[in-house]
Amino acid sequence: MSVRLLVDPVALRAGALTLSGDEHHYLSKVRRLAVGAHVVLLDGAGRMASAELRDIGSSSSQLWVEEPETLAPPRFQLHVAPALIKGERMDLAITKMVELGVHQISPLSSERSVVKLSKERALGRHKRFESLALAASRQCQNPHPTVISEVKSLPEWLDSEPAAELKLIPYLGAAAEPLASVLPDGDIASALVMIGPEGGFSESEAQAACTRGFRSVSLGPRTLRAETASIYMASVLGFRYGDVGSR
Ligand code: SAH
C-alpha cells in the first residue's frame, strides 16, 4: 500500500505542494522514500489525492498532486467519551482507539477522576492527545483520522447533547443490562460510549447520562481497567457495525 500522509485541507489541491516539518521528516527519514515514489495524501476531512515525490531537500520535499477526490464516509461512526485516567493509561487508550478506527474521542473530567486538570493543563493535554492520535492515524493509515475533542467536564459535555443512534454507558451498577442484549441486530450508522475513570462513575453521573438517553450496560462479571473497557468497546462495536466484516 502506498505511504499515506495527512496534510492540511487547505493545502490539498492539484499541482505543486511543498511539505516541511513532520511530514517531510516522515517521508524522507522514516519511510526513506526516493524521488519518483507515489504517495497518497489525506486531508483528514474526507478528501484524498495521489501524489508523486519530485524532490527531497534537507528541510522540505516537493510533490506533484493529482486532482483530489472525496472519500465515501465510513459506514459506522463510533464516538467514545472516556473519563481522564492517569497519563500512560490514557495515552494507551487513545492510541488503541485510533488504531481501531474510532471516529471521535471526547475526553471527560469526571467526579472520581484521579487526574484533575486546570484549564491550562487541559489545553496542554488536548494538544498531547491530538499529536498521539495523529501519529497513530498515520501509523495505521486510517483514511478517516480520529477527531480529538477538547477536555470537558462530564456535565458540560452532557449538556452539549452529543447525539448517536445508540448511546451506551458501561457501568458497574445493578441495573446495567448485558451489552449483547442492547445491541441492535441490523446496521447502525453511529454509536456513542462513555467510559468511567479508575474509580468509576458516580451514581449521579450515571443517572444524568441515562436521563439523556444513554443505556447502562454491563461488560460481564469482571471489572475491566478503564483503558481496557475503552479498547473493548471500540473492538466490539467496530466489529459488529464497522468495516471489519463484509456483510
Ligand atoms: N472501581 C470502579 C471500576 C471502574 S472500571 C467501580 O467500581 O466503578 C472503569 C470503567 O470501565 C467503569 O466506569 C466502566 O465504565 C467500565 N467498566 C469496566 N468493567 C466493566 C464491567 N464489567 N461492566 C461495565 N462497565 C465496566
Short mmCIF file of C-alpha atoms and ligand atoms in Angstrom, two decimals:
data_model
loop_
_atom_site.label_atom_id
_atom_site.label_comp_id
_atom_site.label_asym_id
_atom_site.label_seq_id
_atom_site.Cartn_x
_atom_site.Cartn_y
_atom_site.Cartn_z
CA MET A 1 0.00 0.00 0.00
CA SER A 2 1.29 3.49 -0.81
CA VAL A 3 2.52 5.64 2.03
CA ARG A 4 -0.28 7.88 3.30
CA LEU A 5 0.30 11.35 4.63
CA LEU A 6 -2.04 13.72 6.39
CA VAL A 7 -1.99 17.27 5.10
CA ASP A 8 -3.90 20.41 5.86
CA PRO A 9 -7.25 20.53 3.99
CA VAL A 10 -6.33 23.95 2.58
CA ALA A 11 -3.05 22.57 1.20
CA LEU A 12 -4.69 19.62 -0.57
CA ARG A 13 -5.20 20.72 -4.18
CA ALA A 14 -3.92 19.69 -7.58
CA GLY A 15 -0.46 20.92 -8.53
CA ALA A 16 2.84 21.54 -6.75
CA LEU A 17 2.98 21.05 -2.98
CA THR A 18 5.87 21.65 -0.58
CA LEU A 19 5.96 19.60 2.62
CA SER A 20 8.19 20.53 5.53
CA GLY A 21 8.34 19.70 9.25
CA ASP A 22 6.93 16.37 10.44
CA GLU A 23 5.54 15.27 7.08
CA HIS A 24 8.84 15.91 5.30
CA HIS A 25 10.73 14.09 8.06
CA TYR A 26 8.32 11.16 7.91
CA LEU A 27 8.58 10.55 4.19
CA SER A 28 12.30 11.28 3.79
CA LYS A 29 13.78 9.89 7.03
CA VAL A 30 11.24 7.45 8.46
CA ARG A 31 9.94 5.91 5.21
CA ARG A 32 13.08 6.79 3.22
CA LEU A 33 11.14 7.39 0.03
CA ALA A 34 13.02 8.25 -3.16
CA VAL A 35 12.20 10.77 -5.87
CA GLY A 36 9.53 9.24 -8.13
CA ALA A 37 7.71 7.46 -5.27
CA HIS A 38 3.93 7.67 -5.23
CA VAL A 39 2.14 8.62 -2.03
CA VAL A 40 -1.46 9.17 -1.01
CA LEU A 41 -2.39 12.45 0.66
CA LEU A 42 -5.35 12.65 3.04
CA ASP A 43 -6.75 15.84 4.48
CA GLY A 44 -8.50 14.29 7.49
CA ALA A 45 -11.73 15.88 6.29
CA GLY A 46 -12.79 13.25 3.79
CA ARG A 47 -10.65 14.04 0.72
CA MET A 48 -7.65 12.21 -0.73
CA ALA A 49 -5.28 12.64 -3.67
CA SER A 50 -2.42 10.72 -5.27
CA ALA A 51 0.91 12.50 -5.46
CA GLU A 52 4.41 11.92 -6.79
CA LEU A 53 7.55 12.84 -4.91
CA ARG A 54 9.51 15.17 -7.20
CA ASP A 55 12.36 16.41 -4.99
CA ILE A 56 13.71 15.82 -1.49
CA GLY A 57 15.70 18.63 0.14
CA SER A 58 17.24 18.85 3.61
CA SER A 59 14.25 20.63 5.13
CA SER A 60 11.42 20.14 2.64
CA SER A 61 10.08 17.85 -0.08
CA GLN A 62 8.34 18.75 -3.32
CA LEU A 63 5.34 16.80 -4.56
CA TRP A 64 3.09 16.91 -7.58
CA VAL A 65 -0.53 16.34 -6.57
CA GLU A 66 -3.32 14.89 -8.76
CA GLU A 67 -6.91 16.17 -8.55
CA PRO A 68 -8.26 15.34 -5.03
CA GLU A 69 -11.32 13.10 -4.71
CA THR A 70 -13.90 12.89 -1.95
CA LEU A 71 -13.90 9.62 0.02
CA ALA A 72 -17.07 7.75 0.86
CA PRO A 73 -17.86 8.42 4.54
CA PRO A 74 -17.31 5.50 6.93
CA ARG A 75 -20.49 3.42 7.24
CA PHE A 76 -20.29 3.45 11.04
CA GLN A 77 -19.04 6.25 13.28
CA LEU A 78 -18.09 5.47 16.84
CA HIS A 79 -17.66 8.30 19.33
CA VAL A 80 -16.07 7.40 22.67
CA ALA A 81 -16.04 9.72 25.69
CA PRO A 82 -13.53 8.30 28.18
CA ALA A 83 -13.08 9.91 31.58
CA LEU A 84 -9.50 11.07 32.17
CA ILE A 85 -7.27 8.45 33.73
CA LYS A 86 -3.59 8.54 34.67
CA GLY A 87 -1.08 9.52 31.97
CA GLU A 88 0.23 6.37 30.35
CA ARG A 89 -3.07 4.55 30.54
CA MET A 90 -4.92 7.41 28.88
CA ASP A 91 -2.26 7.57 26.16
CA LEU A 92 -2.68 3.85 25.57
CA ALA A 93 -6.48 4.10 25.40
CA ILE A 94 -6.30 6.95 22.89
CA THR A 95 -3.70 5.31 20.68
CA LYS A 96 -5.51 1.99 20.55
CA MET A 97 -8.91 3.56 19.90
CA VAL A 98 -7.40 5.47 16.99
CA GLU A 99 -5.96 2.24 15.59
CA LEU A 100 -9.36 0.61 15.91
CA GLY A 101 -10.93 3.36 13.82
CA VAL A 102 -12.87 5.30 16.47
CA HIS A 103 -14.26 8.37 14.73
CA GLN A 104 -14.21 10.80 17.65
CA ILE A 105 -12.77 10.80 21.19
CA SER A 106 -14.07 13.29 23.77
CA PRO A 107 -12.02 13.12 26.99
CA LEU A 108 -14.05 13.98 30.09
CA SER A 109 -13.15 15.11 33.56
CA SER A 110 -15.45 13.33 35.97
CA GLU A 111 -16.14 13.32 39.73
CA ARG A 112 -13.89 10.39 40.53
CA SER A 113 -11.13 11.10 38.01
CA VAL A 114 -7.83 10.88 39.85
CA VAL A 115 -6.49 13.30 37.26
CA LYS A 116 -7.76 16.85 37.87
CA LEU A 117 -6.70 19.47 35.37
CA SER A 118 -6.67 23.25 35.38
CA LYS A 119 -7.98 24.93 32.21
CA GLU A 120 -4.42 25.47 31.05
CA ARG A 121 -3.32 21.90 31.64
CA ALA A 122 -6.49 20.62 29.98
CA LEU A 123 -5.47 22.52 26.84
CA GLY A 124 -1.98 21.00 27.07
CA ARG A 125 -3.50 17.55 27.43
CA HIS A 126 -5.69 18.11 24.40
CA LYS A 127 -2.63 19.02 22.33
CA ARG A 128 -0.87 15.90 23.55
CA PHE A 129 -3.85 13.67 22.71
CA GLU A 130 -4.09 15.24 19.26
CA SER A 131 -0.46 14.59 18.47
CA LEU A 132 -0.70 10.99 19.76
CA ALA A 133 -3.79 10.49 17.60
CA LEU A 134 -2.11 11.99 14.57
CA ALA A 135 0.89 9.68 14.95
CA ALA A 136 -1.39 6.66 15.42
CA SER A 137 -3.64 7.64 12.48
CA ARG A 138 -0.58 7.96 10.31
CA GLN A 139 0.87 4.69 11.50
CA CYS A 140 -2.33 2.76 10.83
CA GLN A 141 -3.05 4.74 7.65
CA ASN A 142 -6.65 5.47 8.54
CA PRO A 143 -8.30 7.36 5.68
CA HIS A 144 -10.65 8.95 8.22
CA PRO A 145 -8.40 10.21 11.02
CA THR A 146 -9.85 10.38 14.53
CA VAL A 147 -11.17 13.72 15.78
CA ILE A 148 -9.99 14.57 19.33
CA SER A 149 -12.26 16.97 21.18
CA GLU A 150 -11.19 19.29 23.96
CA VAL A 151 -11.38 18.02 27.53
CA LYS A 152 -14.76 18.91 29.06
CA SER A 153 -16.37 18.25 32.40
CA LEU A 154 -18.90 15.43 32.24
CA PRO A 155 -21.96 17.64 32.97
CA GLU A 156 -20.84 20.24 30.42
CA TRP A 157 -20.37 17.55 27.81
CA LEU A 158 -23.79 16.00 28.52
CA ASP A 159 -25.34 19.48 28.25
CA SER A 160 -23.96 19.73 24.71
CA GLU A 161 -26.38 16.88 23.88
CA PRO A 162 -24.00 14.60 21.99
CA ALA A 163 -26.07 12.53 19.57
CA ALA A 164 -25.89 9.00 18.15
CA GLU A 165 -28.24 6.18 17.20
CA LEU A 166 -27.03 4.07 20.13
CA LYS A 167 -25.79 5.65 23.37
CA LEU A 168 -24.18 3.39 25.98
CA ILE A 169 -22.62 3.85 29.39
CA PRO A 170 -20.78 0.76 30.65
CA TYR A 171 -21.48 0.89 34.37
CA LEU A 172 -20.96 -1.46 37.28
CA GLY A 173 -24.38 -0.74 38.84
CA ALA A 174 -27.00 -3.44 39.38
CA ALA A 175 -29.40 -2.01 36.78
CA ALA A 176 -26.92 -2.38 33.93
CA GLU A 177 -28.17 -4.60 31.09
CA PRO A 178 -25.86 -7.14 29.42
CA LEU A 179 -24.13 -5.47 26.46
CA ALA A 180 -25.23 -8.16 23.99
CA SER A 181 -28.88 -7.60 24.86
CA VAL A 182 -28.89 -3.92 23.90
CA LEU A 183 -27.02 -4.12 20.59
CA PRO A 184 -29.42 -3.69 17.63
CA ASP A 185 -29.48 -6.63 15.19
CA GLY A 186 -29.29 -4.59 11.99
CA ASP A 187 -26.78 -1.97 10.89
CA ILE A 188 -26.50 1.32 12.72
CA ALA A 189 -24.64 4.39 11.50
CA SER A 190 -23.41 5.77 14.82
CA ALA A 191 -22.82 4.94 18.47
CA LEU A 192 -21.62 6.89 21.48
CA VAL A 193 -19.98 5.32 24.51
CA MET A 194 -18.95 6.84 27.84
CA ILE A 195 -16.21 5.10 29.85
CA GLY A 196 -15.61 5.78 33.56
CA PRO A 197 -12.31 6.59 35.28
CA GLU A 198 -10.33 4.33 37.67
CA GLY A 199 -12.90 4.98 40.40
CA GLY A 200 -15.90 4.51 38.10
CA PHE A 201 -18.81 6.88 37.51
CA SER A 202 -20.71 8.22 40.48
CA GLU A 203 -24.36 7.19 40.67
CA SER A 204 -25.49 10.73 39.86
CA GLU A 205 -23.26 10.84 36.76
CA ALA A 206 -24.67 7.53 35.53
CA GLN A 207 -28.19 8.78 36.21
CA ALA A 208 -27.55 12.04 34.36
CA ALA A 209 -26.36 10.04 31.35
CA CYS A 210 -29.41 7.76 31.47
CA THR A 211 -31.81 10.71 31.56
CA ARG A 212 -30.07 11.88 28.36
CA GLY A 213 -30.81 8.62 26.58
CA PHE A 214 -27.77 6.53 27.47
CA ARG A 215 -28.40 2.89 28.41
CA SER A 216 -26.25 1.46 31.16
CA VAL A 217 -24.62 -1.79 30.14
CA SER A 218 -22.58 -4.49 31.82
CA LEU A 219 -19.43 -5.83 30.20
CA GLY A 220 -19.55 -9.07 32.20
CA PRO A 221 -18.62 -10.19 35.68
CA ARG A 222 -15.03 -8.93 35.56
CA THR A 223 -14.17 -5.31 36.34
CA LEU A 224 -12.04 -4.13 33.46
CA ARG A 225 -9.49 -1.37 33.76
CA ALA A 226 -10.80 1.82 32.23
CA GLU A 227 -8.43 1.67 29.26
CA THR A 228 -9.38 -1.96 28.63
CA ALA A 229 -13.07 -1.02 28.67
CA SER A 230 -12.43 1.67 26.00
CA ILE A 231 -10.48 -0.71 23.79
CA TYR A 232 -13.04 -3.46 24.30
CA MET A 233 -15.98 -1.25 23.30
CA ALA A 234 -14.13 0.05 20.24
CA SER A 235 -13.36 -3.54 19.21
CA VAL A 236 -16.81 -5.00 19.79
CA LEU A 237 -18.77 -2.16 18.20
CA GLY A 238 -16.27 -1.79 15.36
CA PHE A 239 -16.56 -5.49 14.59
CA ARG A 240 -20.34 -5.55 14.84
CA TYR A 241 -21.17 -2.39 12.88
CA GLY A 242 -17.95 -1.18 11.28
CA ASP A 243 -15.84 -2.04 8.27
CA VAL A 244 -14.13 -5.20 9.55
CA GLY A 245 -16.67 -7.70 8.26
CA SER A 246 -18.08 -7.70 4.73
CA ARG A 247 -21.78 -8.04 5.30
N1 SAH B 1 -13.72 0.70 40.81
C1 SAH B 1 -14.54 1.14 39.76
C2 SAH B 1 -14.14 0.41 38.49
C3 SAH B 1 -14.02 1.31 37.33
S1 SAH B 1 -13.57 0.48 35.87
C4 SAH B 1 -16.01 0.90 40.05
O1 SAH B 1 -16.30 0.07 40.89
O2 SAH B 1 -16.89 1.52 39.44
C5 SAH B 1 -13.57 1.83 34.77
C6 SAH B 1 -14.76 1.92 33.85
O3 SAH B 1 -14.74 0.84 32.93
C7 SAH B 1 -16.12 1.84 34.50
O4 SAH B 1 -16.53 3.09 34.99
C8 SAH B 1 -16.99 1.37 33.36
O5 SAH B 1 -17.33 2.44 32.51
C9 SAH B 1 -16.07 0.42 32.64
N2 SAH B 1 -16.17 -0.99 33.07
C10 SAH B 1 -15.15 -1.80 33.45
N3 SAH B 1 -15.58 -3.05 33.68
C11 SAH B 1 -16.91 -3.05 33.45
C12 SAH B 1 -17.92 -4.05 33.50
N4 SAH B 1 -17.66 -5.29 33.87
N5 SAH B 1 -19.18 -3.68 33.20
C13 SAH B 1 -19.49 -2.42 32.86
N6 SAH B 1 -18.57 -1.43 32.80
C14 SAH B 1 -17.29 -1.72 33.07
#
